[in-house]
Amino acid sequence: MNRTEFIIATAIVLFVAFCMGWFANWLVHRFIRVSGSDVGELERMAQELHEAEETRDQAITYLQQREAELTNQLSQTEAELSATMDGLREARHEAEELRNALEKNRA
């Protein structure tokens, strides 16, 4: 095999390797290519996820406001209960004093 034949054989081998690489690349990209419908579906899912996150944030905000309102109502009710209990205690004490005074007057 002389020099010219060696160069031609090497060129053919390199060309065949290039063609095989190009074909393999085309084949891989053909199978992993994302179709337009898949991209559309991914965009729709992303939009739905965004809307769900907004809904969740609104629900959390509402629950925090509602919890603050209920806590405020509870503390007001507890204050009213305490005042009522104090008034009842004073009324009982006064009634007891009046009973004792009445019994003293009868005796």
Tab-separated table of C-alpha atoms in Angstrom:
chain	number	residue	atom	x	y	z
A	1	MET	CA	0.000	0.000	0.000
A	2	ASN	CA	1.574	3.217	-1.071
A	3	ARG	CA	1.157	6.695	0.334
A	4	THR	CA	-1.774	7.756	-1.921
A	5	GLU	CA	-3.769	4.615	-1.202
A	6	PHE	CA	-3.202	5.090	2.549
A	7	ILE	CA	-4.434	8.710	2.390
A	8	ILE	CA	-7.539	7.700	0.398
A	9	ALA	CA	-8.315	4.808	2.779
A	10	THR	CA	-7.892	7.101	5.793
A	11	ALA	CA	-10.166	9.734	4.193
A	12	ILE	CA	-12.846	7.105	3.512
A	13	VAL	CA	-12.657	5.797	7.101
A	14	LEU	CA	-12.917	9.345	8.499
A	15	PHE	CA	-15.840	10.166	6.184
A	16	VAL	CA	-17.674	6.988	7.225
A	17	ALA	CA	-17.035	7.818	10.927
A	18	PHE	CA	-18.340	11.369	10.341
A	19	CYS	CA	-21.484	10.024	8.630
A	20	MET	CA	-22.117	7.531	11.436
A	21	GLY	CA	-21.680	10.265	14.068
A	22	TRP	CA	-24.008	12.614	12.214
A	23	PHE	CA	-26.620	9.869	11.833
A	24	ALA	CA	-26.348	8.923	15.525
A	25	ASN	CA	-26.760	12.591	16.497
A	26	TRP	CA	-29.813	12.961	14.241
A	27	LEU	CA	-31.293	9.750	15.625
A	28	VAL	CA	-30.811	10.816	19.258
A	29	HIS	CA	-32.319	14.253	18.646
A	30	ARG	CA	-35.209	12.703	16.770
A	31	PHE	CA	-36.184	10.563	19.750
A	32	ILE	CA	-35.634	13.108	22.541
A	33	ARG	CA	-37.120	16.096	20.738
A	34	VAL	CA	-39.969	17.711	22.667
A	35	SER	CA	-43.095	18.145	20.599
A	36	GLY	CA	-45.154	21.324	20.536
A	37	SER	CA	-48.063	19.672	22.310
A	38	ASP	CA	-45.745	18.612	25.143
A	39	VAL	CA	-44.480	22.178	25.502
A	40	GLY	CA	-48.065	23.446	25.514
A	41	GLU	CA	-49.024	20.936	28.169
A	42	LEU	CA	-46.023	21.923	30.305
A	43	GLU	CA	-46.992	25.596	30.000
A	44	ARG	CA	-50.590	24.778	30.980
A	45	MET	CA	-49.397	22.776	33.981
A	46	ALA	CA	-47.090	25.625	35.021
A	47	GLN	CA	-49.992	28.090	34.791
A	48	GLU	CA	-52.244	25.799	36.858
A	49	LEU	CA	-49.492	25.403	39.457
A	50	HIS	CA	-49.104	29.185	39.642
A	51	GLU	CA	-52.866	29.620	40.106
A	52	ALA	CA	-52.911	26.910	42.786
A	53	GLU	CA	-50.079	28.657	44.650
A	54	GLU	CA	-51.968	31.968	44.499
A	55	THR	CA	-55.110	30.267	45.823
A	56	ARG	CA	-53.102	28.683	48.629
A	57	ASP	CA	-51.580	32.066	49.549
A	58	GLN	CA	-55.039	33.664	49.599
A	59	ALA	CA	-56.356	30.847	51.794
A	60	ILE	CA	-53.448	31.250	54.210
A	61	THR	CA	-54.038	35.004	54.403
A	62	TYR	CA	-57.763	34.484	55.013
A	63	LEU	CA	-57.084	31.921	57.740
A	64	GLN	CA	-54.609	34.226	59.458
A	65	GLN	CA	-57.122	37.086	59.414
A	66	ARG	CA	-59.891	34.816	60.679
A	67	GLU	CA	-57.644	33.490	63.443
A	68	ALA	CA	-56.829	37.058	64.528
A	69	GLU	CA	-60.550	37.931	64.583
A	70	LEU	CA	-61.422	34.844	66.610
A	71	THR	CA	-58.560	35.459	69.032
A	72	ASN	CA	-59.801	39.012	69.511
A	73	GLN	CA	-63.365	37.790	70.090
A	74	LEU	CA	-62.111	35.184	72.546
A	75	SER	CA	-60.164	37.720	74.581
A	76	GLN	CA	-63.187	40.060	74.618
A	77	THR	CA	-65.443	37.213	75.733
A	78	GLU	CA	-62.984	36.223	78.443
A	79	ALA	CA	-62.860	39.825	79.664
A	80	GLU	CA	-66.667	39.995	79.719
A	81	LEU	CA	-66.810	36.676	81.567
A	82	SER	CA	-64.318	37.903	84.140
A	83	ALA	CA	-66.293	41.109	84.664
A	84	THR	CA	-69.532	39.136	84.971
A	85	MET	CA	-67.980	36.731	87.469
A	86	ASP	CA	-66.704	39.676	89.539
A	87	GLY	CA	-70.175	41.248	89.474
A	88	LEU	CA	-71.789	37.957	90.471
A	89	ARG	CA	-69.298	37.512	93.305
A	90	GLU	CA	-70.080	41.021	94.578
A	91	ALA	CA	-73.848	40.396	94.264
A	92	ARG	CA	-73.560	37.149	96.217
A	93	HIS	CA	-71.483	38.858	98.862
A	94	GLU	CA	-74.030	41.709	99.084
A	95	ALA	CA	-76.928	39.231	99.239
A	96	GLU	CA	-75.169	37.369	102.035
A	97	GLU	CA	-74.671	40.625	103.934
A	98	LEU	CA	-78.336	41.530	103.473
A	99	ARG	CA	-79.404	38.073	104.695
A	100	ASN	CA	-77.209	38.414	107.746
A	101	ALA	CA	-78.581	41.921	108.431
A	102	LEU	CA	-82.154	40.687	107.971
A	103	GLU	CA	-81.592	37.770	110.355
A	104	LYS	CA	-80.027	40.164	112.844
A	105	ASN	CA	-83.066	42.455	112.661
A	106	ARG	CA	-85.449	39.524	113.162
A	107	ALA	CA	-83.593	38.303	116.144
